[in-house]
């Protein structure tokens, strides 16, 4: 990816190769996917989130997500670093906010290919957050959920898994409508408090009957 050559990554990674390396698998819990779907469909702007991932060998399971302080437009998501630091401090006693190792965001009017800004943000996180045995997972989705970009920086093994070496699935879990509604309400309430819009967008309610 050409954009990756424009920024400095402070850790050493080699690119995973198809046919040589075992592909990585990203699995979203129903809870995590429902929240992501609600966010992306409810915001006509871009929107971003972080989350927690459990690793089992080459399987990365996204358990849950949280919405962090950000300012959004139809083409950008900007983290407010001072507000983000206060947000982390405020939630320090909540295990859902500790050990975050997943970041995702939506693209509205463009393909899911990461921009130069996206790559720089990834490198900043990997350089400043990921320890020598850690990992970090990134995704970008579009409004229609018919395409996804994924990347995993596996610092412990020195491997970068791009979209061509990752598989993405949603877990087949039983989940009643009451839980689905709670997941939706919880994440949109978080977003209401954290997401600042620089343009005016109209949100809309979602039909969760298919989930």
PDB file of C-alpha atoms in Angstrom:
ATOM      1  CA  UNK A   1       0.000   0.000   0.000  1.00  0.00           C
ATOM      2  CA  UNK A   2       1.655   3.223  -1.195  1.00  0.00           C
ATOM      3  CA  UNK A   3       0.299   5.368   1.647  1.00  0.00           C
ATOM      4  CA  UNK A   4       2.189   3.219   4.171  1.00  0.00           C
ATOM      5  CA  UNK A   5       5.502   4.376   2.707  1.00  0.00           C
ATOM      6  CA  UNK A   6       4.818   7.986   3.680  1.00  0.00           C
ATOM      7  CA  UNK A   7       4.947   7.461   7.457  1.00  0.00           C
ATOM      8  CA  UNK A   8       7.423   5.957   9.900  1.00  0.00           C
ATOM      9  CA  UNK A   9       6.494   2.864  11.880  1.00  0.00           C
ATOM     10  CA  UNK A  10       8.641   2.488  14.964  1.00  0.00           C
ATOM     11  CA  UNK A  11       8.294  -1.304  15.096  1.00  0.00           C
ATOM     12  CA  UNK A  12       9.430  -3.913  12.577  1.00  0.00           C
ATOM     13  CA  UNK A  13       6.754  -5.855  10.689  1.00  0.00           C
ATOM     14  CA  UNK A  14       6.817  -8.067   7.645  1.00  0.00           C
ATOM     15  CA  UNK A  15       3.753  -8.407   5.444  1.00  0.00           C
ATOM     16  CA  UNK A  16       1.871 -11.697   5.710  1.00  0.00           C
ATOM     17  CA  UNK A  17       1.817 -13.494   2.369  1.00  0.00           C
ATOM     18  CA  UNK A  18      -1.064 -15.414   0.827  1.00  0.00           C
ATOM     19  CA  UNK A  19      -0.240 -19.089   0.428  1.00  0.00           C
ATOM     20  CA  UNK A  20       2.689 -18.832   2.828  1.00  0.00           C
ATOM     21  CA  UNK A  21       1.294 -17.497   6.107  1.00  0.00           C
ATOM     22  CA  UNK A  22      -1.813 -18.759   7.841  1.00  0.00           C
ATOM     23  CA  UNK A  23      -4.499 -16.074   7.363  1.00  0.00           C
ATOM     24  CA  UNK A  24      -5.819 -14.228  10.379  1.00  0.00           C
ATOM     25  CA  UNK A  25      -9.517 -14.422  11.209  1.00  0.00           C
ATOM     26  CA  UNK A  26     -11.498 -11.560  12.750  1.00  0.00           C
ATOM     27  CA  UNK A  27     -14.805 -12.563  14.346  1.00  0.00           C
ATOM     28  CA  UNK A  28     -17.289  -9.998  15.642  1.00  0.00           C
ATOM     29  CA  UNK A  29     -19.545 -10.950  18.513  1.00  0.00           C
ATOM     30  CA  UNK A  30     -23.218 -10.219  17.862  1.00  0.00           C
ATOM     31  CA  UNK A  31     -23.014  -7.492  20.504  1.00  0.00           C
ATOM     32  CA  UNK A  32     -20.047  -5.751  18.847  1.00  0.00           C
ATOM     33  CA  UNK A  33     -21.463  -6.042  15.331  1.00  0.00           C
ATOM     34  CA  UNK A  34     -24.900  -4.764  16.357  1.00  0.00           C
ATOM     35  CA  UNK A  35     -23.334  -1.683  17.929  1.00  0.00           C
ATOM     36  CA  UNK A  36     -21.145  -1.030  14.884  1.00  0.00           C
ATOM     37  CA  UNK A  37     -24.108  -1.448  12.538  1.00  0.00           C
ATOM     38  CA  UNK A  38     -26.186   0.970  14.619  1.00  0.00           C
ATOM     39  CA  UNK A  39     -23.464   3.605  14.606  1.00  0.00           C
ATOM     40  CA  UNK A  40     -22.718   3.434  10.897  1.00  0.00           C
ATOM     41  CA  UNK A  41     -26.353   3.398   9.826  1.00  0.00           C
ATOM     42  CA  UNK A  42     -27.424   6.111  12.265  1.00  0.00           C
ATOM     43  CA  UNK A  43     -24.743   8.615  11.245  1.00  0.00           C
ATOM     44  CA  UNK A  44     -24.664  10.129   7.769  1.00  0.00           C
ATOM     45  CA  UNK A  45     -21.163  11.324   8.643  1.00  0.00           C
ATOM     46  CA  UNK A  46     -18.154   9.141   9.267  1.00  0.00           C
ATOM     47  CA  UNK A  47     -18.016   7.746  12.793  1.00  0.00           C
ATOM     48  CA  UNK A  48     -15.383   5.821  14.756  1.00  0.00           C
ATOM     49  CA  UNK A  49     -15.137   3.463  17.710  1.00  0.00           C
ATOM     50  CA  UNK A  50     -12.660   1.412  19.724  1.00  0.00           C
ATOM     51  CA  UNK A  51     -13.001  -1.978  21.328  1.00  0.00           C
ATOM     52  CA  UNK A  52     -11.528  -5.027  22.974  1.00  0.00           C
ATOM     53  CA  UNK A  53     -10.272  -8.079  21.138  1.00  0.00           C
ATOM     54  CA  UNK A  54      -9.469 -11.502  22.547  1.00  0.00           C
ATOM     55  CA  UNK A  55      -6.870 -13.523  20.688  1.00  0.00           C
ATOM     56  CA  UNK A  56      -6.793 -17.298  20.256  1.00  0.00           C
ATOM     57  CA  UNK A  57      -3.763 -18.105  18.088  1.00  0.00           C
ATOM     58  CA  UNK A  58      -4.662 -16.538  14.723  1.00  0.00           C
ATOM     59  CA  UNK A  59      -8.309 -15.850  15.602  1.00  0.00           C
ATOM     60  CA  UNK A  60      -9.145 -12.349  16.841  1.00  0.00           C
ATOM     61  CA  UNK A  61     -12.565 -12.011  18.507  1.00  0.00           C
ATOM     62  CA  UNK A  62     -14.029  -8.508  18.832  1.00  0.00           C
ATOM     63  CA  UNK A  63     -16.034  -8.727  22.054  1.00  0.00           C
ATOM     64  CA  UNK A  64     -17.429  -5.215  22.476  1.00  0.00           C
ATOM     65  CA  UNK A  65     -16.932  -1.609  21.355  1.00  0.00           C
ATOM     66  CA  UNK A  66     -17.074   1.868  22.907  1.00  0.00           C
ATOM     67  CA  UNK A  67     -17.448   5.298  21.312  1.00  0.00           C
ATOM     68  CA  UNK A  68     -14.720   7.829  22.091  1.00  0.00           C
ATOM     69  CA  UNK A  69     -14.689  11.661  21.837  1.00  0.00           C
ATOM     70  CA  UNK A  70     -14.464  12.724  18.200  1.00  0.00           C
ATOM     71  CA  UNK A  71     -15.460  15.379  15.703  1.00  0.00           C
ATOM     72  CA  UNK A  72     -16.897  14.069  12.438  1.00  0.00           C
ATOM     73  CA  UNK A  73     -17.783  15.273   8.961  1.00  0.00           C
ATOM     74  CA  UNK A  74     -18.879  13.446   5.837  1.00  0.00           C
ATOM     75  CA  UNK A  75     -15.264  12.576   5.065  1.00  0.00           C
ATOM     76  CA  UNK A  76     -13.255  12.762   8.305  1.00  0.00           C
ATOM     77  CA  UNK A  77     -13.072  11.626  11.915  1.00  0.00           C
ATOM     78  CA  UNK A  78     -10.827  13.602  14.246  1.00  0.00           C
ATOM     79  CA  UNK A  79     -10.034  12.489  17.769  1.00  0.00           C
ATOM     80  CA  UNK A  80      -9.858  15.286  20.318  1.00  0.00           C
ATOM     81  CA  UNK A  81      -6.751  14.188  22.205  1.00  0.00           C
ATOM     82  CA  UNK A  82      -7.350  16.240  25.361  1.00  0.00           C
ATOM     83  CA  UNK A  83     -10.986  15.116  25.577  1.00  0.00           C
ATOM     84  CA  UNK A  84      -9.907  11.540  24.845  1.00  0.00           C
ATOM     85  CA  UNK A  85      -7.425  11.593  27.741  1.00  0.00           C
ATOM     86  CA  UNK A  86     -10.126  12.892  30.093  1.00  0.00           C
ATOM     87  CA  UNK A  87     -12.542  10.270  28.763  1.00  0.00           C
ATOM     88  CA  UNK A  88     -10.058   7.495  29.554  1.00  0.00           C
ATOM     89  CA  UNK A  89      -9.476   8.875  33.048  1.00  0.00           C
ATOM     90  CA  UNK A  90     -13.212   9.160  33.675  1.00  0.00           C
ATOM     91  CA  UNK A  91     -13.742   5.526  32.690  1.00  0.00           C
ATOM     92  CA  UNK A  92     -10.561   4.129  34.260  1.00  0.00           C
ATOM     93  CA  UNK A  93     -12.559   1.978  36.688  1.00  0.00           C
ATOM     94  CA  UNK A  94     -14.599   0.349  33.904  1.00  0.00           C
ATOM     95  CA  UNK A  95     -12.965  -2.754  32.424  1.00  0.00           C
ATOM     96  CA  UNK A  96     -14.643  -2.070  29.057  1.00  0.00           C
ATOM     97  CA  UNK A  97     -12.301   0.889  28.599  1.00  0.00           C
ATOM     98  CA  UNK A  98      -9.074  -0.791  29.695  1.00  0.00           C
ATOM     99  CA  UNK A  99      -6.784  -2.550  27.230  1.00  0.00           C
ATOM    100  CA  UNK A 100      -8.470  -1.284  24.070  1.00  0.00           C
ATOM    101  CA  UNK A 101      -6.825  -2.943  21.070  1.00  0.00           C
ATOM    102  CA  UNK A 102      -9.281  -2.369  18.223  1.00  0.00           C
ATOM    103  CA  UNK A 103     -10.241   0.703  16.219  1.00  0.00           C
ATOM    104  CA  UNK A 104     -12.701   1.036  13.387  1.00  0.00           C
ATOM    105  CA  UNK A 105     -14.487   3.732  11.460  1.00  0.00           C
ATOM    106  CA  UNK A 106     -16.808   4.203   8.525  1.00  0.00           C
ATOM    107  CA  UNK A 107     -16.333   5.721   5.084  1.00  0.00           C
ATOM    108  CA  UNK A 108     -19.373   7.396   3.592  1.00  0.00           C
ATOM    109  CA  UNK A 109     -18.606   8.635   0.089  1.00  0.00           C
ATOM    110  CA  UNK A 110     -15.414   6.758  -0.700  1.00  0.00           C
ATOM    111  CA  UNK A 111     -14.109   3.176  -0.875  1.00  0.00           C
ATOM    112  CA  UNK A 112     -12.872   1.479   2.295  1.00  0.00           C
ATOM    113  CA  UNK A 113      -9.247   1.860   1.184  1.00  0.00           C
ATOM    114  CA  UNK A 114      -7.465   3.742   3.995  1.00  0.00           C
ATOM    115  CA  UNK A 115      -6.445   7.323   3.332  1.00  0.00           C
ATOM    116  CA  UNK A 116      -3.053   8.739   4.225  1.00  0.00           C
ATOM    117  CA  UNK A 117      -4.651  10.159   7.377  1.00  0.00           C
ATOM    118  CA  UNK A 118      -5.976   6.685   8.258  1.00  0.00           C
ATOM    119  CA  UNK A 119      -2.536   5.108   7.849  1.00  0.00           C
ATOM    120  CA  UNK A 120      -0.877   7.828   9.928  1.00  0.00           C
ATOM    121  CA  UNK A 121      -3.456   7.238  12.680  1.00  0.00           C
ATOM    122  CA  UNK A 122      -2.738   3.496  12.586  1.00  0.00           C
ATOM    123  CA  UNK A 123       1.003   4.076  12.837  1.00  0.00           C
ATOM    124  CA  UNK A 124       0.546   6.531  15.719  1.00  0.00           C
ATOM    125  CA  UNK A 125      -1.477   3.947  17.652  1.00  0.00           C
ATOM    126  CA  UNK A 126       0.949   1.093  16.934  1.00  0.00           C
ATOM    127  CA  UNK A 127       3.951   3.255  17.862  1.00  0.00           C
ATOM    128  CA  UNK A 128       2.454   4.647  21.071  1.00  0.00           C
ATOM    129  CA  UNK A 129       0.062   1.987  22.387  1.00  0.00           C
ATOM    130  CA  UNK A 130       1.134  -1.483  21.264  1.00  0.00           C
ATOM    131  CA  UNK A 131       3.831  -3.132  23.367  1.00  0.00           C
ATOM    132  CA  UNK A 132       6.377  -5.600  21.999  1.00  0.00           C
ATOM    133  CA  UNK A 133       4.092  -8.603  22.613  1.00  0.00           C
ATOM    134  CA  UNK A 134       0.822  -6.901  21.744  1.00  0.00           C
ATOM    135  CA  UNK A 135      -1.373  -6.463  18.689  1.00  0.00           C
ATOM    136  CA  UNK A 136      -3.900  -4.018  17.289  1.00  0.00           C
ATOM    137  CA  UNK A 137      -6.799  -4.579  14.906  1.00  0.00           C
ATOM    138  CA  UNK A 138      -8.203  -1.962  12.508  1.00  0.00           C
ATOM    139  CA  UNK A 139     -11.212  -2.015  10.192  1.00  0.00           C
ATOM    140  CA  UNK A 140     -12.966   0.380   7.827  1.00  0.00           C
ATOM    141  CA  UNK A 141     -16.517  -0.320   6.631  1.00  0.00           C
ATOM    142  CA  UNK A 142     -18.804   1.487   4.208  1.00  0.00           C
ATOM    143  CA  UNK A 143     -22.440   2.497   4.709  1.00  0.00           C
ATOM    144  CA  UNK A 144     -23.727  -0.605   2.916  1.00  0.00           C
ATOM    145  CA  UNK A 145     -21.549  -3.142   4.767  1.00  0.00           C
ATOM    146  CA  UNK A 146     -20.690  -4.760   1.444  1.00  0.00           C
ATOM    147  CA  UNK A 147     -16.960  -4.080   1.721  1.00  0.00           C
ATOM    148  CA  UNK A 148     -14.471  -4.019   4.566  1.00  0.00           C
ATOM    149  CA  UNK A 149     -10.814  -3.128   4.993  1.00  0.00           C
ATOM    150  CA  UNK A 150      -8.977  -4.914   7.786  1.00  0.00           C
ATOM    151  CA  UNK A 151      -5.464  -4.769   9.172  1.00  0.00           C
ATOM    152  CA  UNK A 152      -3.779  -6.457  12.115  1.00  0.00           C
ATOM    153  CA  UNK A 153      -0.421  -5.351  13.468  1.00  0.00           C
ATOM    154  CA  UNK A 154       0.923  -8.353  15.386  1.00  0.00           C
ATOM    155  CA  UNK A 155       3.927  -6.928  17.233  1.00  0.00           C
ATOM    156  CA  UNK A 156       4.601 -10.145  19.146  1.00  0.00           C
ATOM    157  CA  UNK A 157       5.328 -12.025  15.921  1.00  0.00           C
ATOM    158  CA  UNK A 158       6.382  -9.049  13.808  1.00  0.00           C
ATOM    159  CA  UNK A 159       3.666  -9.646  11.180  1.00  0.00           C
ATOM    160  CA  UNK A 160       1.273  -7.243   9.474  1.00  0.00           C
ATOM    161  CA  UNK A 161      -1.919  -8.869   8.153  1.00  0.00           C
ATOM    162  CA  UNK A 162      -3.582  -6.841   5.426  1.00  0.00           C
ATOM    163  CA  UNK A 163      -7.050  -7.359   3.980  1.00  0.00           C
ATOM    164  CA  UNK A 164      -5.713  -9.979   1.576  1.00  0.00           C
ATOM    165  CA  UNK A 165      -4.593 -12.131   4.525  1.00  0.00           C
ATOM    166  CA  UNK A 166      -7.561 -11.676   6.858  1.00  0.00           C
ATOM    167  CA  UNK A 167     -11.026 -13.199   6.953  1.00  0.00           C
ATOM    168  CA  UNK A 168     -13.893 -11.329   8.634  1.00  0.00           C
ATOM    169  CA  UNK A 169     -16.997 -12.977  10.104  1.00  0.00           C
ATOM    170  CA  UNK A 170     -19.891 -12.218  12.459  1.00  0.00           C
ATOM    171  CA  UNK A 171     -20.458 -14.874  15.118  1.00  0.00           C
ATOM    172  CA  UNK A 172     -23.637 -16.925  14.860  1.00  0.00           C
ATOM    173  CA  UNK A 173     -25.065 -16.266  18.304  1.00  0.00           C
ATOM    174  CA  UNK A 174     -28.600 -16.444  19.598  1.00  0.00           C
ATOM    175  CA  UNK A 175     -29.658 -12.930  20.570  1.00  0.00           C
ATOM    176  CA  UNK A 176     -33.212 -11.857  21.350  1.00  0.00           C
ATOM    177  CA  UNK A 177     -34.745  -8.575  20.218  1.00  0.00           C
ATOM    178  CA  UNK A 178     -34.602  -7.121  23.726  1.00  0.00           C
ATOM    179  CA  UNK A 179     -30.821  -7.519  23.856  1.00  0.00           C
ATOM    180  CA  UNK A 180     -30.466  -6.154  20.329  1.00  0.00           C
ATOM    181  CA  UNK A 181     -32.449  -3.058  21.297  1.00  0.00           C
ATOM    182  CA  UNK A 182     -30.343  -2.570  24.428  1.00  0.00           C
ATOM    183  CA  UNK A 183     -27.091  -2.818  22.444  1.00  0.00           C
ATOM    184  CA  UNK A 184     -28.420  -0.250  19.973  1.00  0.00           C
ATOM    185  CA  UNK A 185     -29.691   2.141  22.660  1.00  0.00           C
ATOM    186  CA  UNK A 186     -26.475   1.873  24.696  1.00  0.00           C
ATOM    187  CA  UNK A 187     -24.132   2.662  21.817  1.00  0.00           C
ATOM    188  CA  UNK A 188     -26.227   5.508  20.429  1.00  0.00           C
ATOM    189  CA  UNK A 189     -26.416   7.029  23.915  1.00  0.00           C
ATOM    190  CA  UNK A 190     -22.609   6.834  24.121  1.00  0.00           C
ATOM    191  CA  UNK A 191     -22.330   8.425  20.690  1.00  0.00           C
ATOM    192  CA  UNK A 192     -24.693  11.242  21.633  1.00  0.00           C
ATOM    193  CA  UNK A 193     -22.275  12.231  24.381  1.00  0.00           C
ATOM    194  CA  UNK A 194     -19.041  11.773  22.404  1.00  0.00           C
ATOM    195  CA  UNK A 195     -19.613  12.580  18.737  1.00  0.00           C
ATOM    196  CA  UNK A 196     -19.543  16.206  17.619  1.00  0.00           C
ATOM    197  CA  UNK A 197     -20.740  16.895  14.090  1.00  0.00           C
ATOM    198  CA  UNK A 198     -19.296  19.748  12.068  1.00  0.00           C
ATOM    199  CA  UNK A 199     -22.039  19.417   9.482  1.00  0.00           C
ATOM    200  CA  UNK A 200     -25.758  18.811   9.969  1.00  0.00           C
ATOM    201  CA  UNK A 201     -26.851  15.257   9.217  1.00  0.00           C
ATOM    202  CA  UNK A 202     -30.172  13.512   9.628  1.00  0.00           C
ATOM    203  CA  UNK A 203     -30.156  10.239  11.542  1.00  0.00           C
ATOM    204  CA  UNK A 204     -32.776   7.551  11.133  1.00  0.00           C
ATOM    205  CA  UNK A 205     -34.095   4.634  13.152  1.00  0.00           C
ATOM    206  CA  UNK A 206     -33.125   1.111  12.204  1.00  0.00           C
ATOM    207  CA  UNK A 207     -35.104  -2.056  11.703  1.00  0.00           C
ATOM    208  CA  UNK A 208     -33.263  -4.780  13.609  1.00  0.00           C
ATOM    209  CA  UNK A 209     -35.583  -7.588  12.644  1.00  0.00           C
ATOM    210  CA  UNK A 210     -32.925  -9.317  10.541  1.00  0.00           C
ATOM    211  CA  UNK A 211     -30.211  -9.413  13.235  1.00  0.00           C
TER     212      UNK A 211
END
